[in-house]
Coordinates of C-alpha atoms in Angstrom, one line a residue:
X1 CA 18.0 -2.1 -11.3
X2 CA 16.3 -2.5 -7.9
X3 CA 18.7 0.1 -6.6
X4 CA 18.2 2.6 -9.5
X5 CA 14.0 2.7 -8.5
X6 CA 15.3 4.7 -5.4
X7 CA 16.3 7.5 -6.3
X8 CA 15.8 10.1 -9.0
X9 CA 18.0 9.7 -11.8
X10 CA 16.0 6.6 -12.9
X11 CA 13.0 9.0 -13.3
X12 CA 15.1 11.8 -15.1
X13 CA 16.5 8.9 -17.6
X14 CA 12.7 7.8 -18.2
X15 CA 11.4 11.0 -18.7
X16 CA 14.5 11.4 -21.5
X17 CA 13.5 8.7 -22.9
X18 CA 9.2 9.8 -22.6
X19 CA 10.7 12.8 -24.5
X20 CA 12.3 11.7 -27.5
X21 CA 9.4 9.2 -28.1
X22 CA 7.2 12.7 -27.5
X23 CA 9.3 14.3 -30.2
X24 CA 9.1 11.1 -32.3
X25 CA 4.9 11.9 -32.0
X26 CA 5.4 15.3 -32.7
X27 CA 6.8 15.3 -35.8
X28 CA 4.4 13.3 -37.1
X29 CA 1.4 15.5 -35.7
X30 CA 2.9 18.4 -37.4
X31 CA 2.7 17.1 -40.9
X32 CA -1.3 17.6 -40.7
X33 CA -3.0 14.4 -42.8
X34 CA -2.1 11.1 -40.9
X35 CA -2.5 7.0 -42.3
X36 CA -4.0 5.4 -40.0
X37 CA -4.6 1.6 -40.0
X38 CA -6.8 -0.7 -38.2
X39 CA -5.4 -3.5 -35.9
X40 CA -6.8 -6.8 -35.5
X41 CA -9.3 -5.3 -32.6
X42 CA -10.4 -2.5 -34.7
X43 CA -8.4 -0.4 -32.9
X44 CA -6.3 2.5 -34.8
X45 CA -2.3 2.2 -35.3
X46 CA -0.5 5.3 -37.2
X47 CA 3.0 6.1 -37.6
X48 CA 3.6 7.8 -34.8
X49 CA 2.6 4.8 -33.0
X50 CA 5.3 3.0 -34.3
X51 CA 7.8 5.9 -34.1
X52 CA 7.5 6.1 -30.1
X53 CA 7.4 2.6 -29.9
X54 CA 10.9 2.6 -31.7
X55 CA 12.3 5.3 -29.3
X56 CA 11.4 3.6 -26.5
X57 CA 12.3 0.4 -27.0
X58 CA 16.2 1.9 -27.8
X59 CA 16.6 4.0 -24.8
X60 CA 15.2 1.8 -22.5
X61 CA 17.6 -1.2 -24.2
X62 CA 20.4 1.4 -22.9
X63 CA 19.3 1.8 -19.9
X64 CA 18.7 -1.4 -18.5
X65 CA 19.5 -3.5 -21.0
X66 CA 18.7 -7.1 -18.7
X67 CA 15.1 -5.5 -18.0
X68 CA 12.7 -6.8 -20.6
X69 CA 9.8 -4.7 -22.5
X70 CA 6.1 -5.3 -22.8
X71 CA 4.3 -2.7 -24.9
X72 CA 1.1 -2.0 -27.0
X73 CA 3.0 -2.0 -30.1
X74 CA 5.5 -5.4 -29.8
X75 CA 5.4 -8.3 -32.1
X76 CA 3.2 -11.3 -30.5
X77 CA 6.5 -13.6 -30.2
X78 CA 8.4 -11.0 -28.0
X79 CA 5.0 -11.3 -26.1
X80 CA 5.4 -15.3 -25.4
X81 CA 7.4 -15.1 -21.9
X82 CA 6.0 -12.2 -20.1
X83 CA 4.3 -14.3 -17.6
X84 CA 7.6 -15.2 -16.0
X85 CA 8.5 -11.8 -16.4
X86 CA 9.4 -10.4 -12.0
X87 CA 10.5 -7.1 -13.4
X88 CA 9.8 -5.6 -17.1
X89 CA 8.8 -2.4 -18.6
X90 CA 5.0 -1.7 -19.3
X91 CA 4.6 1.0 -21.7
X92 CA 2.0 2.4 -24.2
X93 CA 4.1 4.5 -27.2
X94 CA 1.0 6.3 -27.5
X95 CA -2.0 6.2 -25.1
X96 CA -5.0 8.2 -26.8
X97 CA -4.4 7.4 -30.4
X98 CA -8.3 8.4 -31.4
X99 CA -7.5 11.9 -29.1
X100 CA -3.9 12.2 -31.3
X101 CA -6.2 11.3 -34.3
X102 CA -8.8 13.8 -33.2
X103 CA -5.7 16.9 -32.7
X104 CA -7.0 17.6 -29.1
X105 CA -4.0 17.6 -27.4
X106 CA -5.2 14.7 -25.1
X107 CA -2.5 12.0 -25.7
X108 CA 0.4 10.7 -23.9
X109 CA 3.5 8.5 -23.7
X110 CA 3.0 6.1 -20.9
X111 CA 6.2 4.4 -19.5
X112 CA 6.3 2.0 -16.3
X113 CA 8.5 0.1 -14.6
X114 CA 6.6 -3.3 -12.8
X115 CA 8.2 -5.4 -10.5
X116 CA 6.2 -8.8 -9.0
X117 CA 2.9 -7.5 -10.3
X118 CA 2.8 -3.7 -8.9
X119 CA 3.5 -1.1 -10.8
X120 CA 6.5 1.3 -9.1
X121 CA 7.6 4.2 -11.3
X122 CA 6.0 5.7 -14.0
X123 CA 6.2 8.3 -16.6
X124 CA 3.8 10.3 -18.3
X125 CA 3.6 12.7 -21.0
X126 CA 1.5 14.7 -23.2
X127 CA 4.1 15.8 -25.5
X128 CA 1.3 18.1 -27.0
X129 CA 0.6 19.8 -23.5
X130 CA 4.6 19.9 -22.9
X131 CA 3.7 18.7 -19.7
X132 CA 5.0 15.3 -18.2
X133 CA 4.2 13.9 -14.5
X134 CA 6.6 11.1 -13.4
X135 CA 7.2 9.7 -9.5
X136 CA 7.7 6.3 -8.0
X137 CA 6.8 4.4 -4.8
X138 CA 9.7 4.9 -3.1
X139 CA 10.8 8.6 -3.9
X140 CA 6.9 10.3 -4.3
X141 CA 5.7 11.9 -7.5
X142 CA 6.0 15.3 -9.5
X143 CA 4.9 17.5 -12.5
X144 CA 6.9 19.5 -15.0
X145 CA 5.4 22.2 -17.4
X146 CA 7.9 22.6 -20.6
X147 CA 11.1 22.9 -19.3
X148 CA 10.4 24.1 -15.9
X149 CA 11.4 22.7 -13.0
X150 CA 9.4 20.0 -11.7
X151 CA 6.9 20.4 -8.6
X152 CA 5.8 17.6 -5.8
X153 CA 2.4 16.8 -6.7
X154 CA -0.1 15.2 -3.9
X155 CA -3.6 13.8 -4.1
X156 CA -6.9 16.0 -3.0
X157 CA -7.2 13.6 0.2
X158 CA -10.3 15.7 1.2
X159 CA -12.4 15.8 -1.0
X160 CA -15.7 18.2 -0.7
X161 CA -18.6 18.8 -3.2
X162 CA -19.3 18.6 -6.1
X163 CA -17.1 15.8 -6.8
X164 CA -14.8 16.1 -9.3
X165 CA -14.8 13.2 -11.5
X166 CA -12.9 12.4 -14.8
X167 CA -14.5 9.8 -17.4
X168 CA -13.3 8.9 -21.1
X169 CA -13.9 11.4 -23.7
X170 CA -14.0 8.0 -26.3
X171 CA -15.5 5.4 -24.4
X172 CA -18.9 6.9 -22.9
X173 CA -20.4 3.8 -20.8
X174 CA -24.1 3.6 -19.5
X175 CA -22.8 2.1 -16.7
X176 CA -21.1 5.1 -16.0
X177 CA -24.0 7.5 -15.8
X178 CA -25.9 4.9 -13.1
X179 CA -22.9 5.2 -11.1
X180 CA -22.4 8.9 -10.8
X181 CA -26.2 9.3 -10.5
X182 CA -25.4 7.2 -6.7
X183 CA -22.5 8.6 -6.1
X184 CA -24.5 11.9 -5.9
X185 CA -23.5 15.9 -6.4
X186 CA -20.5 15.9 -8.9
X187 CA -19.0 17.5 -12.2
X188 CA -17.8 15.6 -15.2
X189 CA -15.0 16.1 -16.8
X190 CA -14.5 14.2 -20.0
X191 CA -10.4 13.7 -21.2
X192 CA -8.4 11.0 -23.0
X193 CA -5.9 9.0 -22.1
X194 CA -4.4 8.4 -19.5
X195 CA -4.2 12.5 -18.4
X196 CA -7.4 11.5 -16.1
X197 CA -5.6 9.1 -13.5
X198 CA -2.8 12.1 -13.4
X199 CA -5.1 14.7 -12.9
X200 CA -5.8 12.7 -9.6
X201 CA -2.6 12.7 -8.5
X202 CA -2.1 16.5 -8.7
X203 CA -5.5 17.3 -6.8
X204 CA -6.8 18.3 -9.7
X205 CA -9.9 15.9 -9.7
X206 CA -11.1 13.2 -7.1
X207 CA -11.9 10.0 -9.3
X208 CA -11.9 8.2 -12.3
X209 CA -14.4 5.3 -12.2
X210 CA -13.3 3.2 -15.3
X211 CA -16.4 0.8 -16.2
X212 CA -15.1 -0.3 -19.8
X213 CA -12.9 -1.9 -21.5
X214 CA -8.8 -0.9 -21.3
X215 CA -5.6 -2.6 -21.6
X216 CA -2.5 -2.8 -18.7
X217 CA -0.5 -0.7 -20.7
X218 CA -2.9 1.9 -20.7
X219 CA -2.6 2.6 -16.9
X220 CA 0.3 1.2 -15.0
X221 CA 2.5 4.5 -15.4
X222 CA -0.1 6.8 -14.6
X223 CA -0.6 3.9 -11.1
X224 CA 2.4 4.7 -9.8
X225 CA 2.4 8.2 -10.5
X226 CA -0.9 8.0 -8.4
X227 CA -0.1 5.7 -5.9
X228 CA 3.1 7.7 -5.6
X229 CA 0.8 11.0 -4.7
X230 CA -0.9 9.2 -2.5
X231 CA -3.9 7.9 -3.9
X232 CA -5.0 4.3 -5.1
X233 CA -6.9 2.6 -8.0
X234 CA -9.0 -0.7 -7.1
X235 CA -10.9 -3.1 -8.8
X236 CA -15.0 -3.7 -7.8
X237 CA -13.8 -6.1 -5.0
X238 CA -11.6 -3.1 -3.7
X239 CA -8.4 -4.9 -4.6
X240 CA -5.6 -2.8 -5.9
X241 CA -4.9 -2.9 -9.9
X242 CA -2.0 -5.8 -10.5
X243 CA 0.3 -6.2 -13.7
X244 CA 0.9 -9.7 -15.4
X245 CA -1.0 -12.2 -13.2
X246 CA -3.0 -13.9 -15.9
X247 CA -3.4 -15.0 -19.3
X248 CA -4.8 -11.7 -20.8
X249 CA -3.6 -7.9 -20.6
X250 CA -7.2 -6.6 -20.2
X251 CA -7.7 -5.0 -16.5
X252 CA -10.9 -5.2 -14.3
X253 CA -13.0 -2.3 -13.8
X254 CA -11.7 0.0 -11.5
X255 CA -11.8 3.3 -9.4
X256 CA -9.0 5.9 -9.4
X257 CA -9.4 8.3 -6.4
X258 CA -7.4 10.1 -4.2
X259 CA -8.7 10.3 -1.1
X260 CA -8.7 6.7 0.8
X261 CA -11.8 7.6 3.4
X262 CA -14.3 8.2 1.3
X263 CA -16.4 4.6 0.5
X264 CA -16.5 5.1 -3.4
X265 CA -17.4 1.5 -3.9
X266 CA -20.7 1.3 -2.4
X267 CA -22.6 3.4 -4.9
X268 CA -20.9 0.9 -7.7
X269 CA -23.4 -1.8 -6.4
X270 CA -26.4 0.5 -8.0
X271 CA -25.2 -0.3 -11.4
X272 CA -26.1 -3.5 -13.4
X273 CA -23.2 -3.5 -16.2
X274 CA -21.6 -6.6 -17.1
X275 CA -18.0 -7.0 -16.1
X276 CA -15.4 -6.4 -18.9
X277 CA -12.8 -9.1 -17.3
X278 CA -13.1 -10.4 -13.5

């Protein structure tokens, strides 16, 4: 499998495999009135959830069958041995389930591929956009719009102002707005899922400062699809965002930008929020 992560056809299977999980989605979203349940955090699980999940899980088993799967949606006991997990699939079957819930469009399929703790391919797409970006460390990182064919995407690696800055269209944090209020001259953007981090690695926008609560699954693909254009997500000591290295799946607050010159972690010390995980 180390082999296949160098060249493109690994990306092209993926993004398959994004697709029929998208389809999965899709069908679900076009039947209007969707039952939703409430996992043991509160948050919401629907059918299409489960639907993606399934896809997944099947094409990546043909894939690379020896490569094991960590995603939102597995059972806890297939959950047990990840920690001595090198290599393994990170993937959220559907990243944005409030946005799919809310018929905005702003939801994706989030597949990665981690290998000793770094995340270095990744597939994303918003099945509802037809749009999917996909790239990995060693080959660099595109965009494809419906059936077009894809084009090289790079980060904004100079950026001027206003700043263009993403933020969570669901998780609004007050720690947020004392951080973009030092970070000076800038325009919001609000947007679910993890569409924000790839809207960085187009040029799109210039950072995504993530001071709440979210999950590894919900950003390792769209990592390497960044980190593959070029840009970089850190953690409040400046660290770059890991995969499997402790007991929890929760990730540190962190920064998504593109370009590496600008000091976007000074105006962080202005705020006074508590931590989510250190």
């Amino acid at each position: 499998m180390r082999d296949l992560i160098h060249n493109t056809a690994t990306l092209d299977a993926v993004s398959a495999i994004a697709r029929a999980a998208g389809d999965a989605i899709l069908a679900i979203y076009a039947k209007g009135e969707i039952a939703v349940e409430l996992k043991d955090d509160r948050s919401p699980l629907t059918a299409a959830d489960r639907a993606a999940h399934t896809a997944i899980r099947e094409g990546l088993a043909k894939l690379a069958p020896h490569v094991p799967l960590l995603s939102e949606e597995s059972p806890p006991h297939e959950l047990a041995e990840r920690r001595s997990w090198q290599r393994y699939w990170l993937v959220d079957p559907l990243d944005g389930t409030k946005e799919f819930l809310k018929r905005n469009g702003e939801f994706t399929v989030n597949i990665a591929l981690v290998e000793d703790g770094r995340a270095v391919l990744g597939v994303v797409l918003a099945p509802a956009l037809d749009r999917s970006y996909f790239g990995a460390l060693a080959t660099g990182a595109w965009r494809r719009d419906g059936s077009s064919a894809a084009k090289p995407i790079r980060v904004r690696d100079r950026v001027g102002l206003p700043l263009r800055v993403v933020g969570s269209r669901s998780h609004p944090s007050g720690e947020l707005a004392s951080y973009l209020e030092a970070l000076g001259p800038h325009e919001l953007a609000p947007m679910g899922s993890s569409l924000k981090i790839c809207l960085i690695a187009e040029g799109a926008a210039d950072l995504y400062p993530r001071l709440g609560p979210t999950s590894e699954w919900d950003t390792a693909a769209a990592q390497a699809i960044l980190e593959s254009a070029g840009g970089r997500m850190i953690d409040r000591a400046g660290r770059p965002l890991r995969y499997n290295t402790k007991d929890d799946l929760l990730n540190p607050h962190f920064l998504a930008f593109g370009d590496a010159r600008r000091d976007w972690l000074t105006p962080l010390q202005a705020t006074r929020g508590p931590e989510h995980r250190n």
